[in-house]
XYZ file of N, CA and C in Angstrom:
528
model
N 9.176 89.095 98.188
C 8.064 88.626 98.992
C 7.417 87.442 98.267
N 7.219 86.363 98.966
C 6.647 85.160 98.392
C 5.164 85.073 98.745
N 4.337 84.813 97.759
C 2.891 84.759 97.963
C 2.388 83.331 97.780
N 1.856 82.777 98.850
C 1.290 81.437 98.807
C -0.232 81.543 98.891
N -0.901 80.774 98.065
C -2.362 80.860 98.041
C -2.980 80.527 99.398
N -2.313 79.695 100.183
C -2.845 79.347 101.502
C -2.943 80.577 102.405
N -1.995 81.506 102.237
C -2.033 82.749 103.018
C -3.225 83.608 102.615
N -3.495 83.678 101.312
C -4.645 84.450 100.837
C -5.936 83.856 101.389
N -6.035 82.535 101.368
C -7.213 81.870 101.924
C -7.366 82.223 103.400
N -6.284 82.134 104.131
C -6.323 82.408 105.569
C -6.726 83.853 105.862
N -6.122 84.796 105.162
C -6.427 86.216 105.394
C -7.878 86.508 105.013
N -8.306 86.022 103.864
C -9.686 86.271 103.439
C -10.673 85.663 104.428
N -10.462 84.388 104.752
C -11.424 83.696 105.617
C -11.473 84.289 107.018
N -10.340 84.720 107.540
C -10.371 85.332 108.873
C -11.052 86.700 108.830
N -11.077 87.331 107.665
C -11.710 88.642 107.519
C -13.213 88.534 107.262
N -13.655 87.525 106.504
C -15.044 87.504 106.039
C -15.864 86.260 106.375
N -15.253 85.226 106.915
C -16.020 84.004 107.109
C -17.172 84.197 108.084
N -16.997 84.985 109.112
C -18.085 85.220 110.070
C -19.001 86.358 109.627
N -18.416 87.467 109.226
C -19.230 88.644 108.914
C -20.055 88.498 107.637
N -19.570 87.724 106.658
C -20.293 87.545 105.398
C -20.599 86.085 105.088
N -20.285 85.186 106.034
C -20.526 83.755 105.831
C -19.945 83.290 104.498
N -18.761 83.802 104.174
C -18.132 83.530 102.884
C -16.713 83.062 103.098
N -16.333 82.039 102.335
C -14.975 81.499 102.422
C -14.349 81.407 101.040
N -13.054 81.597 101.020
C -12.258 81.416 99.818
C -11.729 79.990 99.838
N -11.873 79.287 98.697
C -11.435 77.899 98.631
C -10.664 77.631 97.342
N -9.731 76.709 97.436
C -8.980 76.249 96.271
C -9.868 75.361 95.428
N -9.829 75.555 94.104
C -10.623 74.733 93.195
C -9.762 74.087 92.135
N -10.411 73.646 91.079
C -9.736 72.969 89.981
C -9.407 73.909 88.843
N -9.882 73.555 87.644
C -9.515 74.308 86.443
C -10.255 75.626 86.274
N -11.478 75.712 86.758
C -12.288 76.903 86.532
C -12.749 77.516 87.849
N -12.657 78.842 87.960
C -13.168 79.502 89.162
C -14.687 79.576 89.120
N -15.282 79.681 90.309
C -16.735 79.811 90.390
C -17.097 80.359 91.774
N -18.209 81.079 91.815
C -18.776 81.517 93.091
C -20.028 80.688 93.333
N -20.107 80.094 94.511
C -21.245 79.251 94.867
C -21.895 79.774 96.144
N -23.150 80.225 96.051
C -23.835 80.678 97.268
C -24.158 79.486 98.162
N -24.403 79.771 99.421
C -24.792 78.726 100.368
C -26.039 78.011 99.839
N -26.115 76.723 100.155
C -27.274 75.943 99.724
C -27.595 74.872 100.770
N -28.390 73.901 100.396
C -28.795 72.848 101.331
C -27.629 71.965 101.761
N -26.606 71.872 100.934
C -25.469 70.990 101.234
C -24.328 71.703 101.949
N -24.109 72.966 101.617
C -23.023 73.751 102.216
C -23.631 75.046 102.741
N -23.465 75.305 104.041
C -24.171 76.432 104.664
C -23.403 77.752 104.628
N -22.393 77.863 103.782
C -21.662 79.120 103.613
C -21.400 79.352 102.128
N -21.156 80.597 101.771
C -20.857 80.979 100.390
C -19.389 80.654 100.106
N -19.095 80.251 98.862
C -17.739 79.862 98.496
C -17.257 80.605 97.265
N -16.101 81.218 97.409
C -15.384 81.775 96.265
C -14.316 80.740 95.946
N -14.479 80.063 94.826
C -13.570 78.983 94.453
C -12.658 79.502 93.344
N -11.350 79.486 93.596
C -10.418 79.995 92.591
C -9.636 78.852 91.964
N -9.057 79.113 90.807
C -8.483 78.064 89.964
C -7.040 77.713 90.307
N -6.798 76.428 90.351
C -5.474 75.808 90.303
C -4.439 76.297 91.305
N -4.844 76.903 92.355
C -3.877 77.371 93.334
C -3.108 78.602 92.900
N -3.604 79.319 91.890
C -2.951 80.544 91.447
C -3.404 81.697 92.350
N -2.454 82.296 93.020
C -2.735 83.397 93.945
C -3.542 84.485 93.243
N -3.115 84.856 92.040
C -3.787 85.950 91.340
C -5.205 85.562 90.935
N -5.459 84.288 90.677
C -6.824 83.847 90.399
C -7.704 84.091 91.624
N -7.162 83.810 92.804
C -7.898 84.093 94.032
C -8.208 85.570 94.167
N -7.226 86.402 93.894
C -7.436 87.864 93.966
C -8.530 88.311 93.002
N -8.499 87.756 91.791
C -9.472 88.163 90.779
C -10.891 87.764 91.193
N -11.041 86.560 91.697
C -12.366 86.107 92.119
C -12.863 86.891 93.333
N -11.964 87.212 94.234
C -12.325 88.061 95.382
C -12.808 89.424 94.897
N -12.126 89.980 93.901
C -12.515 91.289 93.372
C -13.940 91.253 92.827
N -14.296 90.177 92.130
C -15.674 90.055 91.634
C -16.661 89.974 92.796
N -16.278 89.283 93.856
C -17.137 89.200 95.045
C -17.317 90.589 95.657
N -16.251 91.383 95.663
C -16.331 92.739 96.225
C -17.249 93.642 95.401
N -17.368 93.390 94.124
C -18.259 94.174 93.264
C -19.715 93.772 93.489
N -19.945 92.481 93.675
C -21.311 91.955 93.760
C -22.035 92.457 95.004
N -23.243 92.931 94.791
C -24.090 93.357 95.897
C -24.797 92.165 96.535
N -25.609 92.419 97.563
C -26.275 91.326 98.302
C -27.108 90.396 97.410
N -27.846 90.940 96.455
C -28.682 90.097 95.587
C -27.818 89.218 94.691
N -26.791 89.790 94.103
C -25.893 89.021 93.227
C -25.161 87.927 94.006
N -24.871 88.171 95.268
C -24.161 87.170 96.070
C -25.044 85.977 96.421
N -26.325 86.032 96.061
C -27.219 84.887 96.248
C -27.281 84.001 95.005
N -26.590 84.423 93.925
C -26.652 83.713 92.645
C -25.315 83.045 92.318
N -25.381 81.858 91.724
C -24.151 81.202 91.281
C -23.429 82.120 90.297
N -22.125 82.251 90.491
C -21.288 83.155 89.695
C -21.872 84.563 89.612
N -22.600 84.946 90.648
C -23.200 86.272 90.784
C -24.200 86.574 89.675
N -24.580 85.551 88.901
C -25.528 85.746 87.813
C -24.917 86.443 86.608
N -23.606 86.572 86.569
C -22.938 87.256 85.455
C -22.797 86.335 84.255
N -22.754 86.935 83.085
C -22.445 86.179 81.878
C -20.932 86.113 81.746
N -20.462 85.091 81.104
C -19.039 85.004 80.800
C -18.896 84.509 79.382
N -18.272 85.299 78.575
C -17.988 84.914 77.196
C -16.580 84.347 77.177
N -16.423 83.079 76.800
C -15.102 82.452 76.883
C -14.081 83.050 75.925
N -12.836 82.689 76.167
C -11.713 83.096 75.323
C -12.061 82.832 73.859
N -11.557 83.713 72.992
C -11.851 83.606 71.571
C -12.890 84.628 71.144
N -13.020 85.711 71.914
C -14.034 86.730 71.662
C -13.689 87.584 70.442
N -14.745 88.077 69.792
C -14.580 89.042 68.706
C -14.214 90.395 69.321
N -13.841 91.330 68.492
C -13.476 92.662 68.993
C -14.652 93.328 69.696
N -15.857 93.192 69.157
C -17.049 93.801 69.765
C -17.360 93.157 71.117
N -17.317 91.844 71.183
C -17.606 91.149 72.438
C -16.513 91.439 73.464
N -15.264 91.534 73.002
C -14.157 91.874 73.900
C -14.368 93.254 74.511
N -14.853 94.189 73.721
C -15.116 95.536 74.219
C -16.162 95.498 75.340
N -17.215 94.712 75.159
C -18.245 94.569 76.200
C -17.669 93.881 77.443
N -16.847 92.868 77.218
C -16.199 92.144 78.317
C -15.348 93.108 79.148
N -14.554 93.941 78.483
C -13.684 94.872 79.194
C -14.487 95.901 79.988
N -15.621 96.334 79.484
C -16.451 97.301 80.211
C -16.862 96.766 81.575
N -17.242 95.486 81.626
C -17.686 94.931 82.900
C -16.519 94.468 83.773
N -15.316 94.457 83.217
C -14.137 94.044 83.977
C -13.386 95.217 84.600
N -13.717 96.437 84.247
C -12.967 97.595 84.750
C -13.029 97.670 86.282
N -14.201 97.638 86.852
C -14.337 97.758 88.316
C -13.686 96.566 89.038
N -13.983 95.312 88.652
C -13.319 94.208 89.353
C -11.789 94.266 89.253
N -11.277 94.644 88.095
C -9.825 94.689 87.968
C -9.231 95.877 88.722
N -9.998 96.943 88.899
C -9.540 98.047 89.747
C -9.420 97.569 91.192
N -10.420 96.849 91.663
C -10.354 96.283 93.023
C -9.186 95.304 93.134
N -9.020 94.478 92.102
C -7.922 93.508 92.121
C -6.572 94.219 92.203
N -6.416 95.334 91.503
C -5.166 96.090 91.536
C -4.921 96.621 92.951
N -5.951 97.177 93.560
C -5.827 97.702 94.929
C -5.449 96.576 95.894
N -6.117 95.458 95.781
C -5.841 94.330 96.683
C -4.471 93.726 96.420
N -4.075 93.661 95.161
C -2.749 93.122 94.823
C -1.648 93.979 95.441
N -1.738 95.288 95.275
C -0.721 96.162 95.869
C -0.772 96.102 97.393
N -1.947 95.866 97.946
C -2.078 95.719 99.394
C -1.316 94.502 99.903
N -1.148 93.518 99.016
C -0.397 92.308 99.361
C 1.056 92.396 98.899
N 1.457 93.554 98.374
C 2.821 93.704 97.882
C 3.065 92.923 96.600
N 2.016 92.748 95.812
C 2.064 91.934 94.602
C 1.904 92.815 93.373
N 2.719 92.577 92.365
C 2.599 93.306 91.098
C 1.279 92.921 90.436
N 0.651 93.878 89.788
C -0.628 93.639 89.123
C -0.491 93.842 87.625
N -1.134 92.976 86.869
C -1.262 93.133 85.422
C -2.724 92.932 85.065
N -3.269 93.812 84.229
C -4.643 93.602 83.796
C -4.719 92.318 82.991
N -5.906 91.761 82.953
C -6.145 90.564 82.162
C -7.191 90.866 81.111
N -6.769 90.822 79.849
C -7.722 90.976 78.749
C -8.390 89.637 78.460
N -7.766 88.554 78.891
C -8.372 87.224 78.897
C -8.956 86.831 77.546
N -8.188 87.030 76.469
C -8.672 86.678 75.131
C -7.513 86.180 74.283
N -6.879 85.126 74.735
C -5.688 84.608 74.053
C -5.993 84.038 72.674
N -7.197 83.528 72.488
C -7.540 82.873 71.218
C -8.486 83.697 70.356
N -8.577 84.987 70.632
C -9.437 85.851 69.828
C -8.834 86.117 68.462
N -9.624 86.724 67.580
C -9.156 86.980 66.218
C -8.483 88.347 66.073
N -8.150 88.976 67.204
C -7.442 90.255 67.202
C -6.693 90.380 68.522
N -5.786 91.335 68.589
C -4.993 91.564 69.798
C -5.608 92.718 70.598
N -6.171 92.432 71.798
C -6.731 93.521 72.606
C -5.643 94.535 72.984
N -6.045 95.779 73.138
C -5.116 96.845 73.523
C -4.986 96.854 75.052
N -3.999 96.100 75.549
C -3.811 95.933 76.977
C -3.537 97.263 77.674
N -2.721 98.127 77.070
C -2.396 99.410 77.708
C -3.614 100.331 77.784
N -4.434 100.330 76.752
C -5.647 101.159 76.788
C -6.592 100.650 77.879
N -6.711 99.326 77.990
C -7.562 98.760 79.031
C -6.994 99.076 80.410
N -5.673 98.970 80.554
C -5.057 99.271 81.848
C -5.270 100.737 82.221
N -5.246 101.623 81.232
C -5.489 103.045 81.501
C -6.918 103.251 82.031
N -7.881 102.504 81.488
C -9.263 102.600 81.983
C -9.355 102.084 83.420
N -8.684 100.975 83.690
C -8.674 100.422 85.042
C -7.994 101.403 85.996
N -6.901 102.017 85.539
C -6.183 103.009 86.349
C -7.102 104.180 86.705
N -7.847 104.682 85.718
C -8.784 105.783 85.989
C -9.816 105.380 87.030
N -10.259 104.145 86.962
C -11.228 103.639 87.948
C -10.596 103.599 89.338
N -9.357 103.125 89.415
C -8.641 103.083 90.700
C -8.523 104.483 91.287
N -8.158 105.462 90.454
C -7.997 106.832 90.949
C -9.323 107.352 91.521
N -10.434 107.076 90.832
C -11.740 107.497 91.339
C -12.093 106.811 92.657
N -11.780 105.531 92.752
C -12.046 104.783 93.989
C -11.234 105.371 95.140
N -9.955 105.653 94.879
C -9.105 106.219 95.928
C -9.583 107.610 96.334
N -10.082 108.384 95.375
C -10.615 109.717 95.694
C -11.857 109.641 96.568
N -12.701 108.644 96.313
C -13.982 108.537 97.011
C -13.947 107.640 98.238
N -12.839 106.950 98.445
C -12.722 106.034 99.577
C -13.043 104.608 99.166
N -12.301 103.687 99.700
C -12.498 102.280 99.361
C -13.841 101.783 99.882
N -14.526 100.960 99.098
C -15.743 100.320 99.611
C -15.391 99.452 100.821
N -16.332 99.235 101.725
C -16.010 98.548 102.989
C -15.317 97.192 102.858
N -15.796 96.314 101.964
C -15.144 94.997 101.856
C -13.741 95.110 101.276
N -13.564 95.990 100.300
C -12.224 96.192 99.719
C -11.300 96.765 100.787
N -11.794 97.721 101.546
C -10.984 98.333 102.596
C -10.599 97.317 103.675
N -11.556 96.499 104.088
C -11.272 95.511 105.125
C -10.207 94.523 104.666
N -10.328 94.030 103.436
C -9.338 93.070 102.947
C -8.009 93.747 102.657
N -8.045 94.961 102.130
C -6.806 95.706 101.895
C -6.039 95.870 103.202
N -6.735 96.269 104.245
C -6.089 96.443 105.551
C -5.529 95.125 106.075
N -6.291 94.038 105.936
C -5.836 92.736 106.426
C -4.616 92.250 105.642
N -4.630 92.442 104.331
C -3.483 92.041 103.506
C -2.254 92.889 103.822
N -2.457 94.189 103.945
C -1.319 95.068 104.266
C -0.708 94.685 105.610
N -1.550 94.358 106.571
C -1.046 93.945 107.881
C -0.274 92.628 107.766
N -0.842 91.656 107.064
C -0.200 90.350 106.926
C 1.154 90.457 106.224
N 1.193 91.231 105.126
C 2.419 91.346 104.325
C 3.295 92.535 104.723
N 2.876 93.253 105.740
C 3.606 94.414 106.238
C 3.855 95.444 105.126
N 2.764 95.818 104.471
C 2.798 96.791 103.382
C 2.296 98.128 103.918
N 2.991 99.187 103.593
C 2.601 100.532 104.041
C 1.298 100.959 103.349
N 0.627 101.983 103.881
C -0.608 102.455 103.238
C -0.385 102.787 101.764
N -1.408 102.522 100.974
C -1.315 102.749 99.533
C -1.423 104.234 99.205
N -0.732 104.612 98.134
C -0.820 105.978 97.618
C -1.127 105.901 96.124
N -1.672 106.959 95.588
C -1.988 107.002 94.160
C -0.750 106.780 93.284
N 0.389 107.244 93.772
C 1.616 107.163 92.986
C 2.085 105.717 92.768
N 1.590 104.788 93.556
C 1.977 103.384 93.404
C 1.287 102.710 92.225
N 0.222 103.306 91.722
C -0.552 102.721 90.627
C -0.040 103.285 89.313
N 0.787 102.512 88.649
C 1.478 102.952 87.430
C 1.028 102.100 86.253
N 0.613 102.751 85.180
C 0.242 102.044 83.946
C 1.526 101.698 83.217
N 1.725 100.399 82.971
C 2.917 99.962 82.231
C 2.663 98.688 81.474
């Protein structure tokens, strides 16, 4: 199955452009979320360099953000750039568990393999990717037990329909 970022844009925008006044857009080197303002009357999720998975990741952060956060640039979140210490990496991973769980659900909904992102290539230590993936997996299992949040469910359904993917099961989420 071939994944083109234009398809992700189309599926997302047809799902949320009217109901949430939000659009997914292709950007440059860095992703960013921009709320509507005086110049642009809709919210924009801008993902990096045409990478499909970058779009998925930014969408996942949007799915986590509540109404107040969606009024703030980049949802008002802090971002510690690559090159984090072990302590800062631990804090970074704590806030990434939920978004990456959503990203995993959405990725499988599109028939796409998912890999967690520790996002610390230039740090002074090697993050434990499998331990982090196990935490994300536990989050996914809890989400599946309790039911998908409405925006995640709506996009999951739209992606599954577009890519002709069968309903998701817990057994599809494998830590590797």
